[in-house]
GROMACS .gro file of C-alpha atoms in nm:
model
  162
    1UNK     CA    1  -1.090  -2.132  -2.122
    2UNK     CA    2  -0.875  -1.877  -1.956
    3UNK     CA    3  -0.532  -1.952  -1.786
    4UNK     CA    4  -0.537  -2.000  -1.415
    5UNK     CA    5  -0.270  -1.842  -1.222
    6UNK     CA    6  -0.099  -1.768  -0.879
    7UNK     CA    7   0.151  -1.528  -0.763
    8UNK     CA    8   0.479  -1.625  -0.558
    9UNK     CA    9   0.555  -1.369  -0.306
   10UNK     CA   10   0.771  -1.312  -0.010
   11UNK     CA   11   0.569  -1.086   0.254
   12UNK     CA   12   0.599  -1.052   0.625
   13UNK     CA   13   0.280  -0.962   0.830
   14UNK     CA   14   0.428  -0.650   1.010
   15UNK     CA   15   0.184  -0.675   1.284
   16UNK     CA   16   0.250  -1.036   1.337
   17UNK     CA   17   0.622  -0.933   1.387
   18UNK     CA   18   0.511  -0.649   1.614
   19UNK     CA   19   0.312  -0.890   1.846
   20UNK     CA   20   0.598  -1.141   1.829
   21UNK     CA   21   0.833  -0.857   1.948
   22UNK     CA   22   0.603  -0.740   2.213
   23UNK     CA   23   0.559  -1.103   2.354
   24UNK     CA   24   0.946  -1.138   2.358
   25UNK     CA   25   1.002  -0.803   2.556
   26UNK     CA   26   0.747  -0.927   2.809
   27UNK     CA   27   0.910  -1.246   2.837
   28UNK     CA   28   1.245  -1.092   2.884
   29UNK     CA   29   1.120  -0.855   3.142
   30UNK     CA   30   0.995  -1.120   3.347
   31UNK     CA   31   1.255  -1.403   3.315
   32UNK     CA   32   1.486  -1.456   3.627
   33UNK     CA   33   1.803  -1.481   3.429
   34UNK     CA   34   1.738  -1.161   3.226
   35UNK     CA   35   1.691  -0.982   3.572
   36UNK     CA   36   1.947  -0.646   3.627
   37UNK     CA   37   2.143  -0.734   3.283
   38UNK     CA   38   2.000  -0.444   3.064
   39UNK     CA   39   1.845  -0.691   2.846
   40UNK     CA   40   1.577  -0.552   2.597
   41UNK     CA   41   1.418  -0.578   2.257
   42UNK     CA   42   1.261  -0.300   2.045
   43UNK     CA   43   1.237  -0.174   1.724
   44UNK     CA   44   1.499   0.098   1.624
   45UNK     CA   45   1.395   0.244   1.306
   46UNK     CA   46   1.311  -0.028   1.048
   47UNK     CA   47   1.551  -0.284   1.240
   48UNK     CA   48   1.507  -0.473   1.543
   49UNK     CA   49   1.763  -0.394   1.827
   50UNK     CA   50   1.854  -0.648   2.108
   51UNK     CA   51   2.081  -0.573   2.379
   52UNK     CA   52   2.225  -0.721   2.690
   53UNK     CA   53   2.566  -0.711   2.917
   54UNK     CA   54   2.674  -1.041   2.776
   55UNK     CA   55   2.711  -1.225   2.444
   56UNK     CA   56   2.560  -1.527   2.563
   57UNK     CA   57   2.245  -1.313   2.700
   58UNK     CA   58   2.187  -1.111   2.381
   59UNK     CA   59   2.202  -1.461   2.198
   60UNK     CA   60   1.923  -1.577   2.421
   61UNK     CA   61   1.719  -1.263   2.358
   62UNK     CA   62   1.738  -1.358   1.988
   63UNK     CA   63   1.649  -1.721   2.070
   64UNK     CA   64   1.334  -1.598   2.276
   65UNK     CA   65   1.235  -1.361   1.951
   66UNK     CA   66   1.307  -1.654   1.703
   67UNK     CA   67   1.063  -1.871   1.904
   68UNK     CA   68   0.792  -1.614   1.922
   69UNK     CA   69   0.803  -1.572   1.542
   70UNK     CA   70   0.774  -1.947   1.484
   71UNK     CA   71   0.466  -1.959   1.712
   72UNK     CA   72   0.306  -1.671   1.517
   73UNK     CA   73   0.363  -1.878   1.166
   74UNK     CA   74   0.665  -1.659   1.038
   75UNK     CA   75   0.926  -1.819   0.872
   76UNK     CA   76   1.274  -1.758   1.025
   77UNK     CA   77   1.408  -1.738   0.678
   78UNK     CA   78   1.260  -1.368   0.667
   79UNK     CA   79   1.483  -1.283   0.974
   80UNK     CA   80   1.798  -1.126   0.885
   81UNK     CA   81   1.985  -1.136   1.231
   82UNK     CA   82   2.350  -0.991   1.233
   83UNK     CA   83   2.626  -1.111   1.478
   84UNK     CA   84   2.677  -0.976   1.854
   85UNK     CA   85   2.862  -0.654   1.856
   86UNK     CA   86   3.024  -0.494   2.148
   87UNK     CA   87   2.917  -0.125   2.207
   88UNK     CA   88   3.063   0.026   2.526
   89UNK     CA   89   2.968  -0.222   2.793
   90UNK     CA   90   2.641  -0.368   2.588
   91UNK     CA   91   2.655  -0.643   2.322
   92UNK     CA   92   2.382  -0.564   2.042
   93UNK     CA   93   2.246  -0.749   1.771
   94UNK     CA   94   2.039  -0.590   1.488
   95UNK     CA   95   1.814  -0.787   1.296
   96UNK     CA   96   1.577  -0.704   0.999
   97UNK     CA   97   1.281  -0.851   0.816
   98UNK     CA   98   1.338  -0.933   0.454
   99UNK     CA   99   1.062  -0.884   0.226
  100UNK     CA  100   1.018  -0.953  -0.133
  101UNK     CA  101   1.187  -1.172  -0.373
  102UNK     CA  102   1.514  -1.042  -0.522
  103UNK     CA  103   1.559  -1.059  -0.904
  104UNK     CA  104   1.814  -1.353  -0.895
  105UNK     CA  105   1.602  -1.551  -0.643
  106UNK     CA  106   1.293  -1.499  -0.882
  107UNK     CA  107   1.509  -1.608  -1.182
  108UNK     CA  108   1.635  -1.896  -0.970
  109UNK     CA  109   1.274  -2.007  -0.891
  110UNK     CA  110   1.129  -1.965  -1.251
  111UNK     CA  111   1.431  -2.197  -1.393
  112UNK     CA  112   1.311  -2.463  -1.136
  113UNK     CA  113   0.956  -2.422  -1.273
  114UNK     CA  114   1.069  -2.439  -1.621
  115UNK     CA  115   1.329  -2.754  -1.568
  116UNK     CA  116   1.141  -2.962  -1.315
  117UNK     CA  117   0.773  -2.830  -1.348
  118UNK     CA  118   0.510  -2.962  -1.590
  119UNK     CA  119   0.512  -2.853  -1.946
  120UNK     CA  120   0.292  -2.562  -2.037
  121UNK     CA  121   0.351  -2.362  -1.719
  122UNK     CA  122   0.466  -2.022  -1.757
  123UNK     CA  123   0.637  -1.803  -1.480
  124UNK     CA  124   0.708  -1.440  -1.528
  125UNK     CA  125   0.889  -1.189  -1.275
  126UNK     CA  126   0.678  -0.900  -1.199
  127UNK     CA  127   0.863  -0.658  -0.957
  128UNK     CA  128   0.921  -0.849  -0.649
  129UNK     CA  129   0.702  -1.135  -0.721
  130UNK     CA  130   0.641  -1.409  -0.948
  131UNK     CA  131   0.342  -1.479  -1.158
  132UNK     CA  132   0.301  -1.836  -1.252
  133UNK     CA  133   0.023  -1.930  -1.516
  134UNK     CA  134  -0.109  -2.251  -1.686
  135UNK     CA  135  -0.411  -2.398  -1.845
  136UNK     CA  136  -0.439  -2.667  -1.612
  137UNK     CA  137  -0.500  -2.602  -1.228
  138UNK     CA  138  -0.353  -2.928  -1.180
  139UNK     CA  139  -0.033  -2.825  -1.313
  140UNK     CA  140  -0.031  -2.513  -1.089
  141UNK     CA  141  -0.081  -2.762  -0.791
  142UNK     CA  142   0.208  -2.965  -0.909
  143UNK     CA  143   0.439  -2.634  -0.929
  144UNK     CA  144   0.322  -2.552  -0.574
  145UNK     CA  145   0.411  -2.875  -0.463
  146UNK     CA  146   0.759  -2.866  -0.610
  147UNK     CA  147   0.837  -2.537  -0.457
  148UNK     CA  148   0.708  -2.652  -0.114
  149UNK     CA  149   0.974  -2.927  -0.152
  150UNK     CA  150   1.275  -2.710  -0.236
  151UNK     CA  151   1.488  -2.530   0.008
  152UNK     CA  152   1.513  -2.187  -0.049
  153UNK     CA  153   1.720  -1.943   0.168
  154UNK     CA  154   1.400  -1.704   0.172
  155UNK     CA  155   1.039  -1.750   0.248
  156UNK     CA  156   0.777  -1.817  -0.022
  157UNK     CA  157   0.418  -1.787   0.022
  158UNK     CA  158   0.152  -1.855  -0.250
  159UNK     CA  159  -0.129  -1.614  -0.326
  160UNK     CA  160  -0.406  -1.498  -0.569
  161UNK     CA  161  -0.460  -1.841  -0.676
  162UNK     CA  162  -0.708  -1.831  -0.942
   0.00000   0.00000   0.00000
């Protein structure tokens, strides 16, 4: 019988991020506490730019955006937001969406699978994802449960289960 396998990836649906950003922009334009303060959120190249006239308001914009991401099922671990910076009279926050598993993070996950997972489960790094294979599908289910119980500082999804 052939090995069963699945891939561990860290991907974000760009359209869902776009939808969350549009919802946040709409809420910011309609909320009373953001009236006449130059509050905005928009794409700036590959990054997301949030700006307002005070540090508290720009943090509130980030909070609104984070709540919209959560409602759309996007992990906040994939959002890398910087600190508020003063630029002229405006405060700005640049945020980026992190995708892919770095080599050192992939090695950490593979080590956890080797040390704590069932015997006979193999994990190999393939670019920015991790392929996990085993003869037993039950072992693969145990690995998924093990990894969901861990607290990583990056988002994980399990795809191509076969």
